[in-house]
Tab-separated table of C-alpha atoms in Angstrom:
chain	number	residue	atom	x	y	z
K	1	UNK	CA	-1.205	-3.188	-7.786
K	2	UNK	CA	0.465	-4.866	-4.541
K	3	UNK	CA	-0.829	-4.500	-1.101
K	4	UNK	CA	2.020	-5.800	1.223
K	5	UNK	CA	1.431	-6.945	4.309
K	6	UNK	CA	1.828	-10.675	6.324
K	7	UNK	CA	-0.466	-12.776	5.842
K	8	UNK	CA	-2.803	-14.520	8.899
K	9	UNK	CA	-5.277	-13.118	11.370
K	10	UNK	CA	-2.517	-12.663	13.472
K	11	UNK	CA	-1.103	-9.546	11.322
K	12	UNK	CA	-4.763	-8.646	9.814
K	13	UNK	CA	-4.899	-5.193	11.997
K	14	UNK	CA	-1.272	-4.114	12.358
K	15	UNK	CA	0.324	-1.120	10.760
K	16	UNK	CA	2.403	-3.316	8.235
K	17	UNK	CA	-0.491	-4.503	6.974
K	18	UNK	CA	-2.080	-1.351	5.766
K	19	UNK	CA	-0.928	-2.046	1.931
K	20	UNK	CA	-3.487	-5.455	2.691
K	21	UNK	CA	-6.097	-2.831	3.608
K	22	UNK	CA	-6.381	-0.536	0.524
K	23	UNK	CA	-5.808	-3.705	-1.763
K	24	UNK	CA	-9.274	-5.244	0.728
K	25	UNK	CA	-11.052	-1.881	-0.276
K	26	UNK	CA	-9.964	-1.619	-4.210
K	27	UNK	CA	-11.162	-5.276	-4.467
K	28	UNK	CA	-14.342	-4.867	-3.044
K	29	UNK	CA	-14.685	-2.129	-5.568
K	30	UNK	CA	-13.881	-4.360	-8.511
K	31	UNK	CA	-16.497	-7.329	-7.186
K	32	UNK	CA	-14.018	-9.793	-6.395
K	33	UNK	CA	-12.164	-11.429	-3.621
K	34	UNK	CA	-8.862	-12.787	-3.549
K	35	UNK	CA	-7.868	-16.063	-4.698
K	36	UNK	CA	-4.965	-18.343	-5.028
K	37	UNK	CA	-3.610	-17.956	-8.356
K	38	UNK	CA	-1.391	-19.974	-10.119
K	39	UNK	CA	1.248	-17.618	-11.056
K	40	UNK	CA	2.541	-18.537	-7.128
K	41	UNK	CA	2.785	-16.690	-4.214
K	42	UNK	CA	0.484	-14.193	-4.158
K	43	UNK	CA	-3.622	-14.227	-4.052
K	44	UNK	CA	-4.541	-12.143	-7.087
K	45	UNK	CA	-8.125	-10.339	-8.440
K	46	UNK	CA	-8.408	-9.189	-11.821
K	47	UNK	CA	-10.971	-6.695	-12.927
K	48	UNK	CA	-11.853	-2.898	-13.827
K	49	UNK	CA	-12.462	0.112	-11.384
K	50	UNK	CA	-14.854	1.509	-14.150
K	51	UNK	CA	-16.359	0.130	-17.066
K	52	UNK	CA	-13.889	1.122	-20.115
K	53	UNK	CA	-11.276	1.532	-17.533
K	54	UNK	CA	-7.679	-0.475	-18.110
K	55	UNK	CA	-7.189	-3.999	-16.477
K	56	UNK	CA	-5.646	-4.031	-13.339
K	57	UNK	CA	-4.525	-6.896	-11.278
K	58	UNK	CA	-4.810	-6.825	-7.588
K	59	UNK	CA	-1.720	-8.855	-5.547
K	60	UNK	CA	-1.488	-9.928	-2.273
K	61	UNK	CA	1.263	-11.910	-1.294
K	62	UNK	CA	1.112	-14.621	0.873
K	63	UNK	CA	4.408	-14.936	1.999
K	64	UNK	CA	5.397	-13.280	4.734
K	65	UNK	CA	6.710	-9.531	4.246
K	66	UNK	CA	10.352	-9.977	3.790
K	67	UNK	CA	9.626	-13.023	1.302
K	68	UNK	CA	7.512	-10.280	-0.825
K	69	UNK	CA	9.467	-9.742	-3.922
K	70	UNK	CA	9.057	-13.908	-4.488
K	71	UNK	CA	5.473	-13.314	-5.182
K	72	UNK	CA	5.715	-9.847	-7.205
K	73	UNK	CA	8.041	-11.509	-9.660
K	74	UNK	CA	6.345	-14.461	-10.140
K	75	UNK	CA	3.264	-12.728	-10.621
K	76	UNK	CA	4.820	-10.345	-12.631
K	77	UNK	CA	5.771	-12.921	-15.191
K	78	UNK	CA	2.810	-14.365	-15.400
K	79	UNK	CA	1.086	-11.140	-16.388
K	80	UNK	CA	4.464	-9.918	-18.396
K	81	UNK	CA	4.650	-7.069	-16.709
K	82	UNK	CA	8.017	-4.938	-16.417
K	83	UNK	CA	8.276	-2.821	-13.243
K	84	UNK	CA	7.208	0.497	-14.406
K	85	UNK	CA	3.872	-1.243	-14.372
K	86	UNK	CA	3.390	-2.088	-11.139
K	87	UNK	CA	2.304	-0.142	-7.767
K	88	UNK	CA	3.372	-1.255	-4.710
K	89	UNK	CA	1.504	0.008	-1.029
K	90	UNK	CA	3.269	0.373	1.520
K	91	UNK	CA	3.570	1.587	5.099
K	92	UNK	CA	5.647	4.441	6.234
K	93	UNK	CA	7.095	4.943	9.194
K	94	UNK	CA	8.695	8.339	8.219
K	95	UNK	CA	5.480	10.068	6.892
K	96	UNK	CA	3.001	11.222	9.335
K	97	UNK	CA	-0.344	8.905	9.905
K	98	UNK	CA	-2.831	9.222	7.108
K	99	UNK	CA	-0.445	10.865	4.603
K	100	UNK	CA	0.794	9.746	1.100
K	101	UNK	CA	3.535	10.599	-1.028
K	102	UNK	CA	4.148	8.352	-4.155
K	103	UNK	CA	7.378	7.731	-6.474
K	104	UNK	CA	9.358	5.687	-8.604
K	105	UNK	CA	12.524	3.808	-7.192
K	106	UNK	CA	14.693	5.395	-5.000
K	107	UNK	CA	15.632	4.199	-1.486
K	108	UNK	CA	13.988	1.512	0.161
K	109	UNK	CA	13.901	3.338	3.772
K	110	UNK	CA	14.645	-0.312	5.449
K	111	UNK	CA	11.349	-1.633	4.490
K	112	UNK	CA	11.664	-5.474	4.207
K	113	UNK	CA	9.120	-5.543	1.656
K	114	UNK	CA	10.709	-3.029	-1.040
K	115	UNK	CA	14.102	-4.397	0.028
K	116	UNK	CA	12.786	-8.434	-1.334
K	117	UNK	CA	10.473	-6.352	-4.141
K	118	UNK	CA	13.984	-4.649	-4.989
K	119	UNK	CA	16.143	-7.685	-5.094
K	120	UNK	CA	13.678	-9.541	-7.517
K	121	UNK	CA	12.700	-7.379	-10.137
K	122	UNK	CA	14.885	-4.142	-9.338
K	123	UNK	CA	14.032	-0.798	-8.389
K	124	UNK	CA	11.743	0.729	-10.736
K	125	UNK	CA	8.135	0.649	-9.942
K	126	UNK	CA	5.791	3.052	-7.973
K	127	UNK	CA	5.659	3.028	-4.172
K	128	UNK	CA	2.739	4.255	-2.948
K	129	UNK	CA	4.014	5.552	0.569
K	130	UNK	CA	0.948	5.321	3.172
K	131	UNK	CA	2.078	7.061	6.698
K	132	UNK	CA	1.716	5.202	10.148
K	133	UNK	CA	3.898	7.579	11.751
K	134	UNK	CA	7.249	6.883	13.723
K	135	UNK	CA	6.977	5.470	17.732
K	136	UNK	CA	10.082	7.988	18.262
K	137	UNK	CA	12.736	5.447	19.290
K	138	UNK	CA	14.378	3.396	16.824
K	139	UNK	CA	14.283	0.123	19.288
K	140	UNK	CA	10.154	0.527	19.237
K	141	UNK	CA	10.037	0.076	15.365
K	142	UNK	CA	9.434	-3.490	15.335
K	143	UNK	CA	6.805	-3.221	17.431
K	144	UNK	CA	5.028	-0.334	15.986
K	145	UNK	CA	4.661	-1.444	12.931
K	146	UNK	CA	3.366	-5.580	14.074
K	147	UNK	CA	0.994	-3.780	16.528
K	148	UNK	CA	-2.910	-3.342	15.548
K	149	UNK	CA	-4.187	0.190	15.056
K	150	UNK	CA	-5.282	1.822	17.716
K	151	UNK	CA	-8.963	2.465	18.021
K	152	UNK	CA	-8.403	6.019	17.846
K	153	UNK	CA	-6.571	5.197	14.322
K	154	UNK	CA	-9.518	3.457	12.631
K	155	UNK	CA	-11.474	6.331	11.628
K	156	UNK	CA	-8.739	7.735	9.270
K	157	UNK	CA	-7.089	4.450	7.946
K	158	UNK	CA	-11.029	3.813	6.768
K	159	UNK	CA	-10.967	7.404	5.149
K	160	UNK	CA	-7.272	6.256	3.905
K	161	UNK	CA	-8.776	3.546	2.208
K	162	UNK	CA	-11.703	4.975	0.645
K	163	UNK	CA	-9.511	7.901	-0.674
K	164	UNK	CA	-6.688	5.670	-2.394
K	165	UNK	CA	-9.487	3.681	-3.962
K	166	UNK	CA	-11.507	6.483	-5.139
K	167	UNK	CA	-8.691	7.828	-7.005
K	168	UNK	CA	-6.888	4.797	-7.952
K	169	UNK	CA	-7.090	5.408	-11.114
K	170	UNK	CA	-5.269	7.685	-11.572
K	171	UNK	CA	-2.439	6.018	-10.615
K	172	UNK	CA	-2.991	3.627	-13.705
K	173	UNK	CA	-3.316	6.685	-15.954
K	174	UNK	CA	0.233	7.976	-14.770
K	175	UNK	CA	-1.240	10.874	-12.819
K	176	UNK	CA	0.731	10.722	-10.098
K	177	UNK	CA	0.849	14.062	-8.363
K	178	UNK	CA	-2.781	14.179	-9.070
K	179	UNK	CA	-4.016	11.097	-7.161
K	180	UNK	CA	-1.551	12.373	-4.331
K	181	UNK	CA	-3.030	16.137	-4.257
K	182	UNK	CA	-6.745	14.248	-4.287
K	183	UNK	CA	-5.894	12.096	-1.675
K	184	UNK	CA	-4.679	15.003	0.707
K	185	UNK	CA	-7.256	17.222	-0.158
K	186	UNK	CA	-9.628	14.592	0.438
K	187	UNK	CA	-8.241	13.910	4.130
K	188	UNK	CA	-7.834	17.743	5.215
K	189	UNK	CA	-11.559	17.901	4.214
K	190	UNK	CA	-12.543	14.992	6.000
K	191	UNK	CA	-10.706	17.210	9.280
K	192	UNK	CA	-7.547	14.709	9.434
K	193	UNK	CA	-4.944	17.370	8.972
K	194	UNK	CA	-4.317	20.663	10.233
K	195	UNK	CA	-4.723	23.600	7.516
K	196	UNK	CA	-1.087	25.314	7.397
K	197	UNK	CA	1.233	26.156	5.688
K	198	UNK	CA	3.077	22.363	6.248
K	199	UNK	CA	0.302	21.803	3.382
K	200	UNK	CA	-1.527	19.485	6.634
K	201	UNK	CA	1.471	17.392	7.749
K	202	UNK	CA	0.015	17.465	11.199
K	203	UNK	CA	-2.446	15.234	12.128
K	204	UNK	CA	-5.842	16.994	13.676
């Protein structure tokens, strides 16, 4: 499981960095903190969500975001893993804040990230698609997204967080429209989404 993001106080609170921030919650979960490991680029735990559960390794590069795919492959032959096996998080401008769709390859949406992840090991592994929501004007972008959270954001990326790990598992037992339906329903009961007929794509 990858948690992109850039590395350095700097970037700790910014909407990039949200991948960095469910990847800080599931390894708190597992006992462990990150640690240089030396399969390269990337600061690694390994562990269980559960007891009997399957192994999972937790990555976090340390390269900067557009240098990502460097670390994923490296670490990714280390632990001979092919890319169906691995989950990437990611932020998403075109989703609305505190929603998450998941698939396998497809478009890269002009993330940096995927684009590097994409380049080294192809296109086949799960994106986890975490929503920061669009600024509305294409030249704001860069700025959005290398920006901290606003304080009136931190109460649902926390809930974001908590819901991704709680059902994480899933995600390593293939149950992909599951963990996305528990997520949802686990944010439109917290009161972060509207109840419609959108199925809550506006924010409360």
């Amino acid at each position: 499981i990858v948690g992109l993001g850039n590395p350095g106080p700097t970037y700790a609170g910014t909407r990039h960095n949200i991948g960095y921030l469910v990847n800080d919650e599931l390894a708190s979960r597992m006992g462990g903190g990150f640690r240089r490991h030396k399969s390269g680029r990337a600061d690694v735990v390994e562990g269980r969500l559960r007891p009997g559960g399957p192994r999972i390794v937790l990555a976090r590069p340390h390269t900067y975001m557009n240098e990502s795919g460097r670390a994923v492959q490296e670490a990714a032959n280390f632990f001979k893993l092919a890319p169906a096996d691995i989950t990437v998080f990611q932020d998403e401008l075109e989703l609305p804040p505190a929603k998450v769709r998941v698939k396998i390859g497809g478009g890269i949406a002009g993330h940096n990230g995927l684009r590097s992840i994409s380049a080294h090991i192809g296109n086949e592994y799960r994106r986890v698609r975490l929503g920061i929501g669009h600024p509305g004007v294409k030249e704001l972008v860069h700025s959005h997204v290398l920006s901290d959270f606003a304080k009136s954001d931190r109460a649902w990326v926390e809930a974001l967080c908590q819901a991704v790990a709680d059902n994480a598992g899933l995600l390593a037992a293939g149950q992909d429209a599951s963990f996305a339906n528990k997520v949802h329903l686990t944010m439109q009961a917290k009161g972060f989404f509207d109840k419609g007929e959108n199925g809550g794509d506006k924010p409360a």
